[in-house]
mmCIF file of N, CA and C in Angstrom:
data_model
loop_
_atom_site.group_PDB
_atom_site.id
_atom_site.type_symbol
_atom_site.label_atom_id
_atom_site.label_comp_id
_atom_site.label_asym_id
_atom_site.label_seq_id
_atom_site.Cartn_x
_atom_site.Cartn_y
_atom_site.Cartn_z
ATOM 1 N N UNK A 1 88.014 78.798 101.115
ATOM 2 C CA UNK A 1 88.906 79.801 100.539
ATOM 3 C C UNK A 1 88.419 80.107 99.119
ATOM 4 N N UNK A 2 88.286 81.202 99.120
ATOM 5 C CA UNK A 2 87.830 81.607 97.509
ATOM 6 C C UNK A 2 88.740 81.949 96.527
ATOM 7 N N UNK A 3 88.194 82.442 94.948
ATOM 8 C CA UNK A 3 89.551 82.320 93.779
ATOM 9 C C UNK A 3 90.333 82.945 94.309
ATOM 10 N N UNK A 4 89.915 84.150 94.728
ATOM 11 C CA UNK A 4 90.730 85.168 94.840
ATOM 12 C C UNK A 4 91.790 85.296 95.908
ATOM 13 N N UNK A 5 91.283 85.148 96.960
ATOM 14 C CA UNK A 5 92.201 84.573 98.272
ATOM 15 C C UNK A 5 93.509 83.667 98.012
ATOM 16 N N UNK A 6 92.768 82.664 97.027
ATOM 17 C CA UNK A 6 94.119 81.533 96.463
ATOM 18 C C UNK A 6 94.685 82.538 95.172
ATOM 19 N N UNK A 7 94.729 83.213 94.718
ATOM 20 C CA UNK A 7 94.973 84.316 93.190
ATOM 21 C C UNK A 7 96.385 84.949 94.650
ATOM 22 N N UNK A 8 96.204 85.468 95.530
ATOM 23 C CA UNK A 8 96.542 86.403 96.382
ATOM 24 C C UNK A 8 97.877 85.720 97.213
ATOM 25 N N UNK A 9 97.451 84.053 97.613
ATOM 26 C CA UNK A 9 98.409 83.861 98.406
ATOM 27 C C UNK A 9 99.428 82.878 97.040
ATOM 28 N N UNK A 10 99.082 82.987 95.510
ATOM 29 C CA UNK A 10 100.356 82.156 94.630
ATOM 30 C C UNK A 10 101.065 83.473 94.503
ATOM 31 N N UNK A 11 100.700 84.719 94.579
ATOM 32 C CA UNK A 11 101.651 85.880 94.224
ATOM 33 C C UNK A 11 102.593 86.092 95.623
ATOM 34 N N UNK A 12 101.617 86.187 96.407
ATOM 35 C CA UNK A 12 102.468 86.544 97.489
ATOM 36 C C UNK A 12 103.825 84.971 97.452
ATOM 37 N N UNK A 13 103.537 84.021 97.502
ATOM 38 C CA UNK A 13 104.304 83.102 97.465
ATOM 39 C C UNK A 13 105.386 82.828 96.132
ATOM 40 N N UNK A 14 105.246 83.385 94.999
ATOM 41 C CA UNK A 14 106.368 83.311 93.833
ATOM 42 C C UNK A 14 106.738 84.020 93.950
ATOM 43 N N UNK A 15 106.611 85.589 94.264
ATOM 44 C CA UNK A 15 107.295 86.700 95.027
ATOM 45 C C UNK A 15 108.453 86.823 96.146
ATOM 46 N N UNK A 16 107.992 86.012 97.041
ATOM 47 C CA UNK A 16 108.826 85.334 97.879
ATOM 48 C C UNK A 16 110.139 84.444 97.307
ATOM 49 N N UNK A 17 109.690 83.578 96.771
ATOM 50 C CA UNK A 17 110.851 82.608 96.486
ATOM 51 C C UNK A 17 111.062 83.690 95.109
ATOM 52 N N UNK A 18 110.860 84.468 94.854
ATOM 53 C CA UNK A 18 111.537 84.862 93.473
ATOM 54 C C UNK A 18 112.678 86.099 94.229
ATOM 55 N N UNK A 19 112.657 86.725 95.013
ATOM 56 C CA UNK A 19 113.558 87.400 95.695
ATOM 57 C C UNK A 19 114.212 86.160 97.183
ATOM 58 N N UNK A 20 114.166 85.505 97.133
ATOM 59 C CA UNK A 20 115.154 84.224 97.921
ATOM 60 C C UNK A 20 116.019 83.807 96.998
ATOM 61 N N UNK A 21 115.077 83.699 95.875
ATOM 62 C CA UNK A 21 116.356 82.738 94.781
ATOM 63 C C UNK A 21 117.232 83.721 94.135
ATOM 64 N N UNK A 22 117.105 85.149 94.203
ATOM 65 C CA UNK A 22 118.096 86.463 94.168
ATOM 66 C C UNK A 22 119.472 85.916 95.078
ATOM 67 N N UNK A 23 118.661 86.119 96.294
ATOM 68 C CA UNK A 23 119.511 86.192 97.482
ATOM 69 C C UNK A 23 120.590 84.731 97.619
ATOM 70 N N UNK A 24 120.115 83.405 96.975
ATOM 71 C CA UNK A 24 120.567 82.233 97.251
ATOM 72 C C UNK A 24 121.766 82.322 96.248
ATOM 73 N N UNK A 25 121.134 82.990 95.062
ATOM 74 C CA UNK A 25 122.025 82.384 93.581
ATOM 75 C C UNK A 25 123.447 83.643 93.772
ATOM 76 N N UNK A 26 123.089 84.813 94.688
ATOM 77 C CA UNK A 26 124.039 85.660 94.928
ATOM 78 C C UNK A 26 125.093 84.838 95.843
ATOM 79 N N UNK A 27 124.930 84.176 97.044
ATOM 80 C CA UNK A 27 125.084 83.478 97.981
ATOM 81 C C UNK A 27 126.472 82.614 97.406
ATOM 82 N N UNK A 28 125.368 82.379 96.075
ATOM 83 C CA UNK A 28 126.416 81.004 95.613
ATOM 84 C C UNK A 28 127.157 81.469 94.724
ATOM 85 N N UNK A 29 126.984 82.922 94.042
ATOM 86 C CA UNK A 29 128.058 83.034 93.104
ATOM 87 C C UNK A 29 129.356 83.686 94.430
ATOM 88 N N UNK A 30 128.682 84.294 95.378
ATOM 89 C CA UNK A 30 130.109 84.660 96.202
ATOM 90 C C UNK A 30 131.183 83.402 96.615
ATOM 91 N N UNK A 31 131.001 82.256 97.074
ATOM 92 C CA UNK A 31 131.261 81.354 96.887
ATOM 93 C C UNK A 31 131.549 80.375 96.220
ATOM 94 N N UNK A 32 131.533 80.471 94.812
ATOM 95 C CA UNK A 32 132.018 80.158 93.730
ATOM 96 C C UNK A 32 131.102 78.520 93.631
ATOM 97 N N UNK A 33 129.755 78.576 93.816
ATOM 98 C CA UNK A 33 129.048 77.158 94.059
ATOM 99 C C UNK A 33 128.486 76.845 92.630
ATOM 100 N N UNK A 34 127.868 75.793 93.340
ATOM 101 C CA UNK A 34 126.537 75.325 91.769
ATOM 102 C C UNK A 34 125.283 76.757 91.603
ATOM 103 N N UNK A 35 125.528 76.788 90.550
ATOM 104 C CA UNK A 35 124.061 78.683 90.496
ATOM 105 C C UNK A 35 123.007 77.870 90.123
ATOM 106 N N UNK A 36 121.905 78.703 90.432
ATOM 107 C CA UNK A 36 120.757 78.681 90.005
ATOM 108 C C UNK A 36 120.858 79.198 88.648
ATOM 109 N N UNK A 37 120.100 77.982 87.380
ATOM 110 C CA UNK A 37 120.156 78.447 86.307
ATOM 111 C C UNK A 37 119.517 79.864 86.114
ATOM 112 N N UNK A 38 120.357 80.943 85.248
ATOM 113 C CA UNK A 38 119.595 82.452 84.939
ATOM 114 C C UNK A 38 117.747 81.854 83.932
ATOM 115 N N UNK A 39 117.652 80.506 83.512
ATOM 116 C CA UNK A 39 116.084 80.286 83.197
ATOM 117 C C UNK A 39 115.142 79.963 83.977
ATOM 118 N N UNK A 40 116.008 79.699 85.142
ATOM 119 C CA UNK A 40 115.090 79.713 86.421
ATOM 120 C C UNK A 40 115.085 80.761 86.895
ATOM 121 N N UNK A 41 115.570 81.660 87.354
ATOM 122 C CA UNK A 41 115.262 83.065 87.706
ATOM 123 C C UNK A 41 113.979 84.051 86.268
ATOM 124 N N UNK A 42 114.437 83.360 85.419
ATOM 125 C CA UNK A 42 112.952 84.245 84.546
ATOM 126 C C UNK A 42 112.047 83.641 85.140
ATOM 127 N N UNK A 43 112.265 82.404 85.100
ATOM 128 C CA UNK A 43 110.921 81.285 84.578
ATOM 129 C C UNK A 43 110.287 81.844 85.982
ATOM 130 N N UNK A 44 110.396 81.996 87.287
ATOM 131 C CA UNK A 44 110.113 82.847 88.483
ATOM 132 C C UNK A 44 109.288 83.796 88.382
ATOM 133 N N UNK A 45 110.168 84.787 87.556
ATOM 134 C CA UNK A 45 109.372 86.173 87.184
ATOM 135 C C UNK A 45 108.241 86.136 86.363
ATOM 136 N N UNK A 46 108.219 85.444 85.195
ATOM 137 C CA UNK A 46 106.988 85.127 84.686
ATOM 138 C C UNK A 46 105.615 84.275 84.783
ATOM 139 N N UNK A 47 105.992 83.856 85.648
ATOM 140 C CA UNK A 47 104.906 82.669 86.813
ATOM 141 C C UNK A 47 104.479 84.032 88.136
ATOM 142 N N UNK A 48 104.731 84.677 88.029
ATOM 143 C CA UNK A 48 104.141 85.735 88.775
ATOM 144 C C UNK A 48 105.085 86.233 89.975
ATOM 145 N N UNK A 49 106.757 86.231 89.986
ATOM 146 C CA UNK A 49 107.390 86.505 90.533
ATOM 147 C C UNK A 49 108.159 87.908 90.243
ATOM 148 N N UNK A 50 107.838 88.793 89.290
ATOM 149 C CA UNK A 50 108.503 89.608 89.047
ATOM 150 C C UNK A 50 108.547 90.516 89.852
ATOM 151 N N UNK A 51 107.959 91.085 90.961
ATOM 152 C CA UNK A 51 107.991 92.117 92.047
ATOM 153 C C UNK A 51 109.362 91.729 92.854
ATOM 154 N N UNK A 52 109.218 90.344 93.356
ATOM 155 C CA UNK A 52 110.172 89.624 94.132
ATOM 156 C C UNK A 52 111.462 89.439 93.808
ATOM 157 N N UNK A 53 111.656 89.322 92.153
ATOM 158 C CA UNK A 53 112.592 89.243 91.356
ATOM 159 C C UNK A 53 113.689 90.432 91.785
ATOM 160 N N UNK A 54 112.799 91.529 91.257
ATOM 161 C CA UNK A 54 113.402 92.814 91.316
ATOM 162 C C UNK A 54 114.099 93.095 92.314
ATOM 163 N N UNK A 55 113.003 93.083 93.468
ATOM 164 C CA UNK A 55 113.448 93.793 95.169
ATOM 165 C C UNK A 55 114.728 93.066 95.591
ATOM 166 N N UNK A 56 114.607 91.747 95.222
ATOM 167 C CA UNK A 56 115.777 90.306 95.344
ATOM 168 C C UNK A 56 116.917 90.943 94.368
ATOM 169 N N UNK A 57 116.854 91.620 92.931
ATOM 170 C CA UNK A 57 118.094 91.675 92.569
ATOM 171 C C UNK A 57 118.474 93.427 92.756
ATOM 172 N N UNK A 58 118.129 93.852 93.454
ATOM 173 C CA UNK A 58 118.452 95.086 94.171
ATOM 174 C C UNK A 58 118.760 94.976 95.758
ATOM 175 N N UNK A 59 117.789 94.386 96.070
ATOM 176 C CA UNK A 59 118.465 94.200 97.980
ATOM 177 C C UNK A 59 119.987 93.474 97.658
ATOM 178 N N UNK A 60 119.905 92.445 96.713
ATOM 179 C CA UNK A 60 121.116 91.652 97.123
ATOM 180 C C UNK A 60 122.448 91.962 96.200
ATOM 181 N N UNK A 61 122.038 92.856 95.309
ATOM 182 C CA UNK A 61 122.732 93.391 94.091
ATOM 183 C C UNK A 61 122.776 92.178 93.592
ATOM 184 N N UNK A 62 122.411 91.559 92.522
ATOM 185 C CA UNK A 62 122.985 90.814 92.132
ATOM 186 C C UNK A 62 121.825 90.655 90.875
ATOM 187 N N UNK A 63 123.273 90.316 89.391
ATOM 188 C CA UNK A 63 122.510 90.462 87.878
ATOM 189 C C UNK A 63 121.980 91.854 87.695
ATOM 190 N N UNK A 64 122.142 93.218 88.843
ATOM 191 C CA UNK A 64 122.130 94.230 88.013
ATOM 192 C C UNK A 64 122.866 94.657 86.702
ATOM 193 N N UNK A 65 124.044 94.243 86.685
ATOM 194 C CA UNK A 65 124.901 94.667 85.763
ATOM 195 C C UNK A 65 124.801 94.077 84.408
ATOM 196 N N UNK A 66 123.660 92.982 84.055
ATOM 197 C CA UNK A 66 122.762 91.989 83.286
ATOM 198 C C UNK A 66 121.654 92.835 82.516
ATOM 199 N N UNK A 67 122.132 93.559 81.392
ATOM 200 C CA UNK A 67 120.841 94.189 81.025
ATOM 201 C C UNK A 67 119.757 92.918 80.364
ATOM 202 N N UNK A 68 119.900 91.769 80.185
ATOM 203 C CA UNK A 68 118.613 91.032 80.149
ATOM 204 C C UNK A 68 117.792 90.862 81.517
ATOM 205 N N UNK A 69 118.629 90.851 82.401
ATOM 206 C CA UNK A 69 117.708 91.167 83.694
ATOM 207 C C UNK A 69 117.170 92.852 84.302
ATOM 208 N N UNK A 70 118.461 93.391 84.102
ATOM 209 C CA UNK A 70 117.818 94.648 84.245
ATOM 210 C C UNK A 70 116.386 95.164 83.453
ATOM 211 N N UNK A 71 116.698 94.976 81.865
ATOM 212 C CA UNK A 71 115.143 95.391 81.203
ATOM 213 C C UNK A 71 114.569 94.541 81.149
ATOM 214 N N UNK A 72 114.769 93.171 81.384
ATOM 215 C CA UNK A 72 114.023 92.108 81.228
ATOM 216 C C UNK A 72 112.771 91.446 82.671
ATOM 217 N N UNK A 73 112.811 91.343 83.284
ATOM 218 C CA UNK A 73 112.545 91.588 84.863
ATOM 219 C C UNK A 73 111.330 92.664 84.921
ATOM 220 N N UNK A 74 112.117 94.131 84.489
ATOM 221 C CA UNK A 74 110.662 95.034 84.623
ATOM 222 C C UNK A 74 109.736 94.705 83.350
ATOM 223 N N UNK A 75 110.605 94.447 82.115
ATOM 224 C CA UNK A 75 109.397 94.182 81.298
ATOM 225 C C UNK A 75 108.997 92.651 81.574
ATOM 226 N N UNK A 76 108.775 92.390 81.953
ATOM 227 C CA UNK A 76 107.820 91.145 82.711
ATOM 228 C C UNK A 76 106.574 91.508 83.536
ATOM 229 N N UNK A 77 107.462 92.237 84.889
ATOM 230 C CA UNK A 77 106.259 92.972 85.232
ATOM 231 C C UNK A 77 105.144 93.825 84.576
ATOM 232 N N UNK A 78 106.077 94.968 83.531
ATOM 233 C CA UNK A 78 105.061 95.292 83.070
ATOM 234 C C UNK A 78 103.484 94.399 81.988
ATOM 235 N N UNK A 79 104.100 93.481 81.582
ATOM 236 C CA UNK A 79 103.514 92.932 80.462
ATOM 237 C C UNK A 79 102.604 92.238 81.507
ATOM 238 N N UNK A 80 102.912 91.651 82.624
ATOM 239 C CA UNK A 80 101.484 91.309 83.691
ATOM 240 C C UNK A 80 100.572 92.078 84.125
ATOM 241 N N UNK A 81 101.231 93.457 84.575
ATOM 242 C CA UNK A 81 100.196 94.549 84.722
ATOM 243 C C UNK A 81 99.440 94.827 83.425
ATOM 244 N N UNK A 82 100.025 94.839 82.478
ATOM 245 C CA UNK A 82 98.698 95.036 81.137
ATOM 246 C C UNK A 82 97.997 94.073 81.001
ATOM 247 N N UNK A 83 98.394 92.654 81.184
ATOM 248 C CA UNK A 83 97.659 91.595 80.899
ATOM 249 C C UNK A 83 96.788 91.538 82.005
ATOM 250 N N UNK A 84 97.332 91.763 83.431
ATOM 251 C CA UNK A 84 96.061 92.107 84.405
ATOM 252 C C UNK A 84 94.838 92.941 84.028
ATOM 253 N N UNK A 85 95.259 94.450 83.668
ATOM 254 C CA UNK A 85 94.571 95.307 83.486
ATOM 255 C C UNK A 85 93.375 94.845 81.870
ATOM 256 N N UNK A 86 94.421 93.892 81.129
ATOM 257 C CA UNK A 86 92.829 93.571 80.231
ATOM 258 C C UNK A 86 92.302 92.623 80.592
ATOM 259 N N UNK A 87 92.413 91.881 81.952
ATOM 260 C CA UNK A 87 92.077 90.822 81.996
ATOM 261 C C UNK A 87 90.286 91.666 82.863
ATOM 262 N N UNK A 88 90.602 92.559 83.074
ATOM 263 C CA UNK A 88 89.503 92.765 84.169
ATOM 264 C C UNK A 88 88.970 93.622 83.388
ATOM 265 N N UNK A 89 89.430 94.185 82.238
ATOM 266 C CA UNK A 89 88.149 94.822 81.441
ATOM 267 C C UNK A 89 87.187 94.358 81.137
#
C-alpha cells in the first residue's frame, strides 16, 4: 500500500466517524444522555474530519444553531484546503 492510498483511506475514515459522532451526540442529546464533548467534535474536524463533520451536522441537524460550529467547521475545512493546496506547490 502506498503514501497515498494510506493519505486516502485516514480521510475517508475521520470523515466517517466525524459525521457518526454528529449523528450519535444528536442521538444522545434527544435522550437527554452523556454527550460527546463539543472538543471532540472539533478535535474530529481538524484531524481531517471536516467534510464528515458538516454532512453529519446537517443530515442530523444538530449544533446548526452553534455559530462556533456553524463558521467554525467550514473554516476548518477551508484552512485544510489551503494548507493542502500549499502543500503541493
Amino acid at each position: 500500500m502506498n503514501v497515498v492510498t494510506l493519505i486516502i483511506a485516514y480521510v475517508i475514515a475521520v470523515n466517517v466517524i466525524g459525521f457518526f459522532l454528529m449523528g450519535i451526540d444528536k442521538r444522545k442529546a434527544i435522550k437527554r444522555s452523556f454527550r460527546i464533548p463539543e472538543a471532540t467534535l472539533f478535535l474530529i474536524a481538524v484531524l481531517g474530519g471536516s467534510i464528515g463533520s458538516i454532512l453529519g451536522m446537517y443530515t442530523f441537524r444538530h449544533k446548526t444553531k452553534h455559530v462556533k460550529f456553524t463558521l467554525g467547521v467550514p473554516a476548518i475545512l477551508i484552512a485544510q484546503i489551503v494548507g493542502v493546496f500549499l502543500l503541493m506547490r
